[in-house]
Amino acid sequence: MIKTNSLTKIYGDKTALSIDQLEIPTGQSFGLVGNNGAGKTTFFSLLLDLIKASSGEIISNKIAVAISEEWKNFTSAFIDDSFLIGYLTPEEYFYFVGSLRGIDQKEIDLFLEAYADFFNDEILNQKKYLRDFSKGNQKKVGLVATFIGKPKVIILDEPFANLDPTTQIKLKQLIHKKSEDKELTLLISSHDLNHLTEVCNRIVLLEKGSVIMDKETTAKTLQELEDYFSA
Amino acid sequence: MSSSLFQLGRKKFLRAPQLEAKFTIKILMGLVILYFAGSFLFAGVVIYPALSKKFLEQDAISIINSFLVLIFAFELIIRYFLQQLPVTEIKSFLLLSIPKKRIIRNVLLRSLITIYNVIPFLLYLPISIAMFNDDYLLSQVFAWWVSLALLSLSINFITILVNKNNKVLATFVLVFIFVYVVEYYSETEILRSTGHFFDSLLAHPILVLLPASIFLGLYFITFKFLKININLEGSLVAKTGVANAERYNFLNVFRPHALFLKNDLRLIVRNIRPRNIVLASFLFLFYGLAFFPSIEYQSAFFIPFASIFITGGFLLTFGNYVPAWDSEYYPFLMCQNLSYKQYLDSKWRLMTFAVLVSTVLSIPYIYFGVDIYLMILSGAFFNIGLGTWITLYGGLLNKQPLKLNVKAKAFENTQAFSGKQFLMILPKMILPVLLYLIPAQVFNSTVGLITLASSGILGIIFKNQILNQMVKLFVKEKHQTLQAFTQK
């Protein structure tokens, strides 16, 4: 689904990202770990053409991301709170995203019913603007919005951060369920090794912009990661 | 303790990211401040001798006195829109062991140190000196100047008290305009009678106690107001009001642009900064009142100039910040499957709509003559056809993000203002004047009007082509804009 060739991003004389070759097959749940500054968000930003690569290219579903904008048809993402429109209510935000992806309000209402449990009665019909919600609840809105319109690629940066324990567990179940869809490619970054090894079938470890480890998730992966980070 | 609070304020100023803004902008802002300071000073120095010479039978100072109320009203409006209370950093002090009283006193004192509070020195002090040279007693001059300074500072506190309350301001402006118009056309004295107070101030300097008590009274009221509200739930912290669930379905007729138009409408209604800008652009409608009534200004230059502003208020104030209005969630927009063309087109439609509304609202200007209204009309054509694009072009080059739900800071606020943009303002002002003036001088004013209007019509005819160029620029600037907008 996604292929990168000799991808680099250089700021001044600092290399933020340098990945020789990476291929993410369709249907994979791809987990990205690494300490702060390892290049996780840089990688995601490149995938979304939010920044320009210093060299190399990204091909998503046969489309060169930096050249055509066609990838937007099948890609959705939640990187940070700049992906929310603060002065809208959650409903209006969902409708807005829906209409950008060609889905009308009734379908959105139907779609949202499936997430009633995940929302825990804290999101819909609150008569509040998104900017007035807590960080955790804002994140719930942003995450659910990425599922609108059956995208083929979903990119989530730190989806577990700021969520309460109950919601973290619900999110894990949700991601599990989503990853059963063999057409959907999921890219997730996290600092929570437990969660990530549970929901992803492949883990890539970044350090200072380079890939240090790239493995299918097995029973041993969590231990290996913990060993690496405590060393 | 108090001095360390002041030091924090100073550090906040010196270390603000704005201070690192481009050098040219700093110079530009410096020039703007110098210009205004210079104008005030010039007015202060010149007005008294000029009036004495012109009106021999009247007291120059009593003419000035009768206008003071206008100056104060103007000052209040300007301060309301631009002056920011130094309260933002209060939050972090609440938990430290500093007495609340001291924090509030510090906030109030610091609120007095703003650029606006030099007006008494620049404008009124030279007048006072001229009065002193003109045989007024020191006590009289002193009472007069001190009263004006105190009233100006009182306005400072009033600004704090009405903080963020648009209804109070709107009521004030409407009442004021109503009274002013009534006074102007019925030759009664309502506002001007306030001048008598300042006259009697000269006769009885002891009356200075009145402004002094107003000042002190307002100080204590503001002090109390802040004391009650200085907690995390008080009015100093942004309130979380009940969301307005208006769906604006009437906009659906504008499909496929309805989506963006609805969002822009919500943007304006639900955020402090855009709301203030739209209110301010409403005031542009009255711009003509400053020019058209007086004969001296009925010159060939000022009429087209004023006419462009009457219908172009919203256009200038809103268009300059497209797409910066969306800067808070720009990465989101750039990841969505949206048509840039539709996005820009809907912004164009919004501006066009505003011009049309202003054109209708400015019909009363026919009072000053059909010629003037025709001028406004051809100005409106220019605004729709070319003004919109020139403004949008400037907006697209703007690389400064905007905080939506925060008041603008005057002069300190170089955000969303760049040298390039400043250059873009020039054609917006000069081009229409030239388009009218040159043919009007060579042939006659009718040809001038037709040229101005047809330049706008050309812009409407070639809208699609221009829009395509705008989209190209939009795409070209995408990464740079993203980078600038996401920098915190």
XYZ file of C-alpha atoms in Angstrom:
719
model
C 0.000 0.000 0.000
C 2.680 2.458 1.046
C 6.225 2.410 -0.248
C 9.027 4.838 0.547
C 12.309 5.116 -1.315
C 15.438 6.644 0.252
C 13.334 9.117 2.198
C 15.136 11.875 4.113
C 14.143 15.036 5.884
C 16.936 17.394 6.874
C 16.550 20.584 8.900
C 19.672 22.697 8.558
C 22.436 20.233 9.381
C 20.220 17.932 11.460
C 18.811 14.810 9.891
C 15.308 14.376 11.248
C 14.518 11.310 9.200
C 16.473 8.970 6.942
C 14.768 5.756 5.890
C 16.314 3.698 3.144
C 13.337 1.643 2.139
C 10.068 0.817 3.808
C 7.074 -1.059 2.530
C 3.770 -1.276 4.344
C 1.492 -3.880 2.763
C -2.275 -3.420 2.529
C -4.146 -4.469 5.641
C -1.186 -4.185 7.996
C -1.372 -2.556 11.417
C 1.909 -0.724 11.502
C 3.241 0.467 14.835
C 5.888 3.144 15.217
C 7.865 3.621 18.437
C 10.761 5.837 19.415
C 11.783 8.460 21.934
C 10.990 12.136 21.466
C 12.717 13.472 18.386
C 13.082 10.025 16.802
C 11.161 11.178 13.729
C 7.740 9.606 14.195
C 5.698 12.748 13.576
C 8.100 13.787 10.804
C 7.412 10.490 9.062
C 3.651 10.892 9.383
C 3.813 14.522 8.236
C 5.696 13.393 5.139
C 3.063 10.754 4.444
C 0.424 13.494 4.587
C 2.452 15.922 2.476
C 2.403 18.425 5.337
C 6.148 18.873 4.921
C 8.362 18.374 1.904
C 10.922 15.579 1.884
C 14.546 16.636 1.410
C 14.964 13.657 -0.891
C 13.213 10.442 -1.818
C 9.569 9.729 -2.442
C 6.478 8.194 -0.907
C 4.116 6.126 -3.012
C 0.734 5.532 -1.468
C -1.548 3.229 -3.450
C 0.450 3.989 -6.647
C 0.191 7.748 -6.052
C 3.265 9.854 -5.393
C 2.131 11.788 -2.347
C 4.232 14.878 -3.011
C 3.009 15.236 -6.596
C -0.663 14.309 -6.816
C -3.342 15.035 -4.232
C -5.357 11.918 -5.074
C -4.187 10.191 -1.895
C -6.562 12.403 0.072
C -9.461 10.350 -1.295
C -8.530 7.286 0.731
C -6.401 8.624 3.584
C -7.405 10.092 6.911
C -5.343 11.116 9.887
C -5.357 12.510 13.384
C -2.009 13.980 14.335
C -2.760 16.604 16.989
C -5.403 19.133 18.002
C -4.735 21.173 14.874
C -6.890 18.500 13.229
C -9.936 19.799 15.093
C -11.911 22.950 14.383
C -12.293 24.514 17.801
C -15.368 26.611 17.165
C -17.532 23.742 15.934
C -19.574 21.370 18.061
C -18.598 17.694 17.697
C -21.682 17.037 15.561
C -20.874 19.919 13.226
C -17.307 18.716 12.972
C -18.417 15.201 12.024
C -20.849 16.596 9.467
C -18.127 18.796 8.011
C -15.692 15.901 7.665
C -18.544 13.798 6.291
C -19.469 16.263 3.594
C -15.810 16.571 2.558
C -15.873 12.802 2.055
C -19.245 12.811 0.337
C -21.372 11.494 3.171
C -24.591 13.215 4.212
C -25.799 14.047 7.689
C -28.175 11.123 8.060
C -25.448 8.627 7.270
C -23.165 10.360 9.767
C -25.838 10.114 12.465
C -26.100 6.406 11.733
C -22.324 6.052 11.713
C -22.026 7.798 15.093
C -24.501 5.427 16.751
C -21.885 2.696 16.480
C -19.528 4.777 18.636
C -21.971 5.547 21.443
C -20.068 3.257 23.788
C -16.703 4.795 22.899
C -18.088 8.295 23.452
C -19.474 7.328 26.872
C -22.161 10.066 26.664
C -19.519 12.766 26.871
C -19.391 13.894 23.263
C -22.736 14.176 21.520
C -25.486 16.639 22.458
C -23.206 18.508 24.856
C -23.958 21.959 23.404
C -20.294 22.792 23.691
C -17.687 23.799 21.158
C -14.746 21.483 20.626
C -12.341 24.048 22.117
C -14.216 23.761 25.422
C -13.892 19.975 25.702
C -11.155 18.306 27.734
C -8.085 17.045 25.862
C -9.226 13.456 26.161
C -12.680 14.118 24.805
C -11.244 16.207 21.977
C -9.110 13.236 21.055
C -12.125 10.929 21.000
C -13.755 13.220 18.446
C -10.629 13.410 16.305
C -10.113 9.649 16.357
C -13.677 8.759 15.429
C -13.652 11.356 12.648
C -10.794 9.498 10.962
C -13.077 6.486 10.477
C -15.653 8.480 8.508
C -15.979 7.452 4.876
C -14.175 4.094 5.050
C -10.636 5.314 4.323
C -8.034 2.780 3.207
C -5.198 4.373 5.140
C -5.567 5.753 8.656
C -2.693 7.521 10.379
C -2.899 8.083 14.138
C -0.175 9.917 16.049
C -0.197 9.054 19.754
C -3.841 7.973 19.864
C -3.619 6.693 23.452
C -2.149 9.836 25.006
C -4.574 11.898 27.137
C -7.274 9.214 27.093
C -8.646 7.872 30.363
C -7.938 4.171 31.140
C -11.415 2.991 30.159
C -11.230 4.762 26.827
C -7.720 3.444 26.184
C -9.030 -0.088 26.527
C -12.032 0.704 24.354
C -9.759 2.222 21.748
C -7.644 -0.917 21.685
C -10.749 -3.003 21.058
C -11.837 -0.554 18.400
C -8.480 -0.723 16.600
C -8.534 -4.520 16.827
C -11.912 -4.559 15.183
C -10.820 -2.120 12.486
C -7.710 -4.140 11.695
C -9.820 -7.183 10.873
C -10.666 -5.313 7.687
C -7.986 -6.577 5.307
C -8.386 -3.516 3.065
C -7.484 -1.062 5.816
C -3.876 -0.091 6.491
C -3.360 1.395 9.940
C -0.343 3.437 10.994
C -0.053 4.146 14.691
C 2.660 5.733 16.787
C 2.769 5.546 20.536
C 4.972 5.775 23.605
C 2.911 3.038 25.228
C 4.723 -0.192 24.335
C 2.043 -2.376 25.905
C -0.767 -0.941 23.857
C 1.208 -0.825 20.652
C 2.388 -4.432 20.760
C -1.176 -5.479 21.472
C -2.791 -3.743 18.509
C -0.072 -3.837 15.842
C 1.185 -6.822 13.876
C 4.402 -5.058 12.958
C 6.585 -2.743 15.035
C 9.189 -0.348 13.702
C 11.548 1.354 16.111
C 13.016 4.700 15.149
C 16.001 6.385 16.702
C 17.366 9.727 15.530
C 15.530 9.319 12.264
C 16.732 5.829 11.374
C 15.048 2.432 11.591
C 16.710 0.427 14.397
C 14.319 -2.476 14.538
C 11.595 -3.757 12.211
C 9.747 -6.893 13.309
C 6.494 -8.772 13.118
C 4.887 -8.679 16.538
C 5.393 -11.861 18.531
C 5.056 -12.752 22.200
C 8.659 -11.648 22.714
C 8.396 -8.225 21.080
C 7.301 -6.339 24.171
C 10.234 -7.672 26.167
C 12.661 -6.797 23.380
C 11.344 -3.261 23.210
C 11.521 -2.831 26.974
C 15.099 -4.099 26.944
C 15.991 -1.638 24.234
C 14.468 1.370 25.949
C 15.883 0.579 29.394
C 19.389 0.042 28.079
C 7.334 42.041 45.064
C 5.486 44.518 42.949
C 8.647 45.320 41.053
C 9.202 41.664 40.277
C 5.703 41.522 38.843
C 6.648 44.444 36.652
C 9.827 42.691 35.631
C 7.834 39.680 34.512
C 5.710 41.978 32.399
C 8.821 43.464 30.875
C 10.283 40.045 30.129
C 7.024 38.976 28.573
C 7.264 41.917 26.240
C 10.934 41.523 25.402
C 10.775 37.788 24.888
C 7.549 37.741 22.930
C 7.832 35.964 19.624
C 6.533 39.103 17.933
C 9.704 40.872 18.914
C 11.584 38.458 16.735
C 9.349 39.313 13.816
C 11.060 40.552 10.741
C 13.073 43.686 11.104
C 11.150 45.470 8.386
C 7.873 44.947 10.183
C 9.317 46.443 13.319
C 10.368 49.494 11.382
C 6.969 49.697 9.713
C 5.141 49.481 13.015
C 7.510 52.025 14.469
C 6.679 54.338 11.599
C 2.960 53.818 12.105
C 3.266 54.659 15.792
C 5.457 57.637 14.996
C 2.936 58.775 12.418
C 0.049 58.695 14.868
C 2.095 60.227 17.644
C 3.231 62.907 15.227
C -0.314 63.591 14.059
C -1.558 63.994 17.611
C 1.315 66.213 18.520
C 0.855 68.265 15.376
C -2.867 68.621 16.037
C -2.139 69.612 19.619
C 0.364 72.268 18.608
C -1.521 73.702 15.667
C -5.159 73.613 16.656
C -5.250 76.310 19.301
C -3.480 79.091 17.367
C -5.342 78.131 14.199
C -8.740 78.353 15.862
C -7.842 81.631 17.585
C -6.980 83.133 14.251
C -10.005 81.848 12.405
C -12.758 82.568 14.929
C -11.949 85.940 16.390
C -15.269 86.393 18.143
C -15.222 82.942 19.798
C -12.945 81.453 22.407
C -10.698 78.918 20.693
C -10.711 76.759 23.770
C -14.469 76.594 23.989
C -14.585 75.338 20.382
C -12.074 72.656 21.328
C -14.107 71.892 24.443
C -17.234 71.290 22.413
C -15.412 68.639 20.375
C -13.806 66.835 23.286
C -16.748 64.485 23.694
C -16.191 63.224 20.146
C -12.542 62.590 20.829
C -13.403 60.684 23.991
C -16.027 58.563 22.209
C -13.551 57.777 19.468
C -10.938 56.919 22.048
C -13.323 54.543 23.778
C -14.091 52.696 20.551
C -10.462 52.393 19.526
C -9.458 51.214 22.974
C -12.294 48.713 23.012
C -11.123 47.105 19.809
C -7.410 47.192 20.313
C -6.430 47.520 23.926
C -5.608 44.313 25.708
C -5.731 43.970 29.470
C -2.540 42.476 30.880
C -4.512 39.717 32.570
C -3.377 36.736 30.593
C -0.606 35.824 32.964
C -2.736 36.195 36.095
C -3.522 32.504 36.125
C -0.019 31.465 37.073
C 0.145 33.982 39.936
C -3.028 32.856 41.633
C -1.282 29.936 43.303
C 1.789 31.856 44.421
C 1.862 33.561 47.777
C 1.167 37.022 46.480
C -1.802 38.856 47.989
C -4.647 39.160 45.507
C -4.816 42.890 46.110
C -1.266 43.284 44.962
C -1.855 41.313 41.789
C -4.886 43.415 40.938
C -3.168 46.684 41.740
C -0.343 45.590 39.490
C -2.711 44.698 36.662
C -4.478 48.037 36.956
C -1.292 50.051 37.098
C 0.154 48.131 34.209
C -2.997 48.716 32.199
C -2.181 52.411 32.486
C 1.131 51.927 30.709
C -0.112 51.636 27.169
C 0.432 53.580 24.042
C -3.084 55.031 24.339
C -2.348 56.802 27.547
C 0.196 59.108 25.958
C -2.634 60.874 24.123
C -3.116 63.412 26.945
C 0.534 64.342 26.643
C 0.671 64.518 22.873
C -2.645 66.157 22.189
C -3.695 68.114 25.238
C -0.380 69.233 26.652
C 0.598 71.443 23.681
C -2.877 72.979 23.778
C -2.401 73.703 27.454
C 0.928 75.343 26.786
C -0.634 77.468 24.058
C -3.376 78.449 26.498
C -0.829 79.408 29.114
C 0.949 81.618 26.611
C -2.428 83.101 25.805
C -2.914 84.634 29.254
C -4.706 81.796 30.980
C -3.692 81.306 34.574
C -1.560 78.349 35.485
C -4.309 77.052 37.775
C -6.845 77.143 34.950
C -4.574 75.416 32.468
C -3.543 72.879 35.052
C -7.155 72.066 35.976
C -8.079 71.692 32.334
C -5.208 69.407 31.427
C -5.454 67.269 34.543
C -9.199 66.818 33.974
C -8.702 65.629 30.415
C -5.894 63.303 31.390
C -8.019 61.856 34.193
C -10.995 61.363 31.892
C -8.783 59.667 29.319
C -7.500 57.324 32.001
C -11.061 56.749 33.196
C -11.845 55.471 29.719
C -9.017 53.038 30.280
C -10.944 51.549 33.209
C -14.257 51.632 31.385
C -12.611 49.537 28.683
C -11.704 46.969 31.314
C -15.222 46.970 32.764
C -16.984 46.436 29.450
C -14.289 43.994 28.414
C -15.472 41.581 25.743
C -19.055 42.751 25.911
C -19.987 43.555 22.346
C -23.582 44.424 23.206
C -22.523 47.290 25.424
C -20.301 48.644 22.690
C -22.898 48.241 19.956
C -25.483 50.060 22.062
C -23.022 52.813 22.797
C -22.057 53.258 19.151
C -25.643 53.264 17.921
C -26.829 55.720 20.562
C -23.853 57.926 19.916
C -24.325 57.956 16.151
C -28.032 58.633 16.589
C -27.415 61.571 18.915
C -24.687 62.870 16.653
C -26.885 62.747 13.561
C -29.806 64.373 15.373
C -27.524 67.107 16.609
C -25.963 67.628 13.223
C -29.200 68.086 11.331
C -31.469 69.680 13.911
C -28.995 72.207 15.263
C -29.732 71.292 18.841
C -26.963 70.993 21.329
C -26.746 67.632 22.999
C -23.196 66.396 22.769
C -21.814 69.847 22.355
C -23.345 70.977 25.625
C -20.782 68.771 27.337
C -18.333 71.416 26.215
C -19.859 73.774 28.758
C -18.510 71.640 31.523
C -14.971 72.075 30.245
C -15.643 75.800 29.840
C -16.727 76.093 33.447
C -13.642 74.139 34.411
C -11.641 77.127 33.259
C -13.831 79.507 35.212
C -13.731 77.391 38.367
C -10.575 75.253 38.422
C -11.817 73.618 41.618
C -14.169 71.574 39.415
C -11.184 69.386 38.615
C -12.344 67.433 41.656
C -15.174 66.021 39.555
C -13.043 64.202 36.949
C -10.723 63.233 39.784
C -13.551 61.571 41.668
C -14.760 59.866 38.477
C -11.261 58.523 37.979
C -10.921 57.322 41.556
C -14.441 55.906 41.554
C -13.773 53.928 38.403
C -10.466 52.746 39.797
C -12.187 51.298 42.839
C -15.060 49.831 40.846
C -12.600 48.146 38.511
C -10.585 46.978 41.485
C -13.677 45.387 43.018
C -14.724 43.949 39.683
C -11.382 42.262 39.226
C -11.287 41.113 42.827
C -14.597 39.294 42.472
C -13.673 37.838 39.118
C -10.060 36.961 39.729
C -10.426 33.230 39.933
C -10.444 30.504 37.388
C -14.177 30.714 36.972
C -14.380 34.482 36.861
C -14.938 36.528 33.787
C -11.237 36.968 33.164
C -10.973 33.428 31.940
C -12.705 32.675 28.687
C -16.189 31.472 29.420
C -17.542 28.296 27.973
C -20.924 29.446 26.825
C -23.650 27.209 25.531
C -22.954 26.364 21.932
C -25.136 27.990 19.353
C -26.600 25.176 17.356
C -27.726 27.241 14.363
C -27.398 25.122 11.251
C -27.514 27.908 8.679
C -29.423 25.667 6.320
C -30.560 28.689 4.324
C -27.036 28.751 2.907
C -27.665 25.442 1.201
C -28.859 27.330 -1.866
C -25.213 28.183 -2.502
C -24.203 24.574 -2.995
C -21.476 23.436 -3.470
C -20.054 26.431 -1.604
C -22.502 26.134 1.271
C -20.126 23.933 3.241
C -17.413 26.557 3.481
C -19.788 29.496 3.745
C -21.426 27.890 6.763
C -18.077 27.378 8.414
C -17.005 30.932 7.722
C -20.219 32.222 9.204
C -19.639 30.113 12.304
C -16.061 31.315 12.418
C -17.240 34.907 12.494
C -20.084 34.430 14.956
C -18.258 32.211 17.433
C -14.814 33.763 17.746
C -13.825 37.027 19.388
C -11.276 38.201 16.862
C -13.309 37.789 13.651
C -16.399 39.127 15.389
C -14.588 42.309 16.336
C -13.233 42.685 12.836
C -16.683 42.394 11.324
C -18.021 44.930 13.806
C -15.174 47.236 12.912
C -15.880 46.798 9.224
C -19.430 47.922 9.903
C -17.972 51.219 11.068
C -16.372 51.664 7.646
C -19.885 52.348 6.368
C -19.790 55.667 8.179
C -16.452 56.569 6.684
C -18.153 58.802 4.155
C -19.670 60.951 6.898
C -16.186 62.156 7.684
C -15.568 63.305 4.123
C -18.748 64.128 2.271
C -20.317 66.825 4.456
C -17.356 69.187 4.495
C -16.713 71.121 1.339
C -12.948 71.097 1.569
C -12.910 67.348 1.287
C -15.147 67.272 -1.755
C -11.999 67.079 -3.783
C -11.375 64.750 -6.662
C -9.042 62.647 -4.572
C -10.985 62.062 -1.412
C -14.332 61.071 -2.847
C -13.180 57.942 -4.708
C -10.929 57.159 -1.773
C -13.777 57.311 0.738
C -16.180 55.500 -1.587
C -13.916 52.476 -1.862
C -13.770 52.250 1.906
C -17.519 52.503 2.429
C -18.243 49.269 0.599
C -14.875 47.638 1.162
C -14.647 47.519 4.952
C -15.284 43.819 5.384
C -13.330 42.986 2.268
C -10.207 44.680 3.591
C -10.456 43.394 7.126
C -11.505 39.824 6.346
C -9.762 39.143 3.044
C -6.348 40.075 4.359
C -6.458 37.064 6.653
C -7.519 34.387 4.192
C -6.322 31.680 4.822
C -4.876 32.780 8.178
C -8.373 32.582 9.681
C -8.071 28.836 9.259
C -4.520 28.698 10.594
C -5.456 26.907 13.819
C -6.529 23.825 11.881
C -4.653 24.318 8.635
C -2.910 20.898 8.710
C -6.350 19.297 8.993
C -7.675 21.191 5.978
C -4.610 20.299 3.939
C -5.208 16.592 4.613
C -8.830 16.691 3.554
C -10.193 15.921 0.176
C -11.283 19.490 -0.502
C -11.209 21.502 -3.645
C -8.957 24.513 -3.238
C -10.937 26.227 -5.930
C -14.204 25.846 -4.050
C -12.482 26.936 -0.869
C -11.176 30.169 -2.377
C -14.332 30.745 -4.385
C -16.467 30.583 -1.260
C -14.224 33.172 0.388
C -14.682 35.354 -2.687
C -18.445 34.931 -2.473
C -18.458 35.886 1.178
C -16.567 39.081 0.446
C -18.765 39.852 -2.545
C -21.831 39.365 -0.400
C -20.437 41.822 2.146
C -19.790 44.404 -0.568
C -23.345 44.011 -1.866
C -24.810 44.442 1.613
C -22.693 47.539 2.232
C -23.758 48.949 -1.123
C -27.408 48.622 -0.138
C -26.763 50.000 3.333
C -24.991 53.012 1.866
C -28.069 54.126 -0.105
C -28.649 56.966 2.400
C -25.527 58.607 0.971
C -27.772 59.742 -1.911
C -28.510 62.573 0.509
C -25.122 64.012 -0.410
C -25.933 63.823 -4.094
C -26.522 61.181 -6.735
C -22.975 61.717 -7.977
C -21.593 60.532 -4.694
C -23.756 57.446 -4.694
C -22.722 56.640 -8.271
C -19.144 56.909 -7.072
C -19.901 54.461 -4.272
C -21.554 52.129 -6.780
C -18.630 52.074 -9.181
C -16.358 51.652 -6.181
C -18.438 48.608 -5.236
C -17.941 47.173 -8.725
C -14.208 47.649 -8.361
C -14.273 46.046 -4.928
C -16.109 42.969 -6.161
C -14.152 42.506 -9.365
C -10.619 43.510 -8.374
C -10.517 44.528 -4.723
C -11.423 41.010 -3.638
C -8.624 39.449 -5.658
C -5.991 41.943 -4.606
C -6.926 41.371 -0.979
C -6.958 37.598 -1.383
C -3.564 37.736 -3.077
C -2.183 39.614 -0.098
C -3.839 37.150 2.253
C -2.303 34.155 0.510
C 1.149 35.628 0.962
C 0.493 36.279 4.633
C 2.420 33.799 6.734
C 1.383 34.837 10.210
C -1.090 32.607 12.052
C -4.091 34.087 13.827
C -5.469 33.165 17.210
C -9.201 33.161 16.727
C -10.587 33.484 20.196
C -8.237 36.160 21.501
C -8.464 39.902 21.259
C -5.991 41.644 19.025
C -3.273 43.623 20.693
C -2.695 47.050 19.318
C 0.716 47.978 18.017
C 2.274 45.188 20.031
C 0.466 42.936 17.605
C 2.593 42.516 14.567
C 1.073 39.086 14.106
C -0.667 38.660 10.828
C 0.992 41.672 9.385
C 3.897 41.402 7.021
C 5.832 43.733 4.812
C 4.496 42.033 1.715
C 0.988 42.590 2.956
C 1.679 46.199 3.637
C 2.731 46.592 0.029
C -0.511 44.929 -1.008
C -2.530 47.606 0.721
C -1.095 50.249 -1.567
C -2.638 49.092 -4.878
C -5.931 48.549 -3.070
C -6.022 52.216 -2.160
C -4.229 53.877 -5.017
C -5.388 51.811 -7.988
C -9.090 52.694 -7.754
C -8.283 56.354 -7.201
C -6.094 56.361 -10.311
C -8.644 54.401 -12.332
C -11.136 57.131 -11.615
C -8.914 60.146 -11.470
C -6.940 59.823 -14.704
C -9.952 59.465 -17.057
C -11.855 62.003 -14.982
C -9.089 64.557 -15.485
C -8.548 63.772 -19.167
C -12.221 63.544 -20.110
C -14.854 64.034 -17.440
C -16.025 62.421 -14.251
C -18.562 60.196 -16.018
C -15.788 58.534 -18.007
C -13.915 58.134 -14.724
C -16.870 56.380 -13.124
C -17.303 54.103 -16.129
C -13.613 53.194 -16.173
C -13.624 52.369 -12.481
C -16.787 50.283 -12.729
C -15.690 48.439 -15.859
C -12.349 47.511 -14.313
C -14.411 45.675 -11.720
C -16.679 44.123 -14.335
C -13.598 42.842 -16.175
C -12.529 41.192 -12.944
C -15.906 39.487 -12.691
C -15.802 38.325 -16.334
C -12.349 36.815 -15.919
C -13.136 35.468 -12.478
C -12.484 31.875 -13.446
C -9.050 32.616 -14.889
C -8.058 34.733 -11.901
C -9.350 32.074 -9.530
C -7.212 29.441 -11.261
C -4.140 31.604 -10.791
C -5.049 32.053 -7.130
C -5.329 28.280 -6.706
C -1.884 27.871 -8.279
C -0.434 30.365 -5.817
C -2.303 28.671 -2.969
C -0.761 25.292 -3.859
C 2.674 26.811 -4.347
C 2.594 28.409 -0.910
C 1.098 25.352 0.807
C 4.172 23.997 2.598
C 5.532 27.375 3.590
C 2.156 28.412 4.935
C 1.795 25.132 6.825
C 5.198 25.559 8.367
C 4.455 29.107 9.438
C 0.988 28.322 10.774
C 2.110 25.358 12.858
C 4.944 27.212 14.540
C 3.885 27.871 18.074
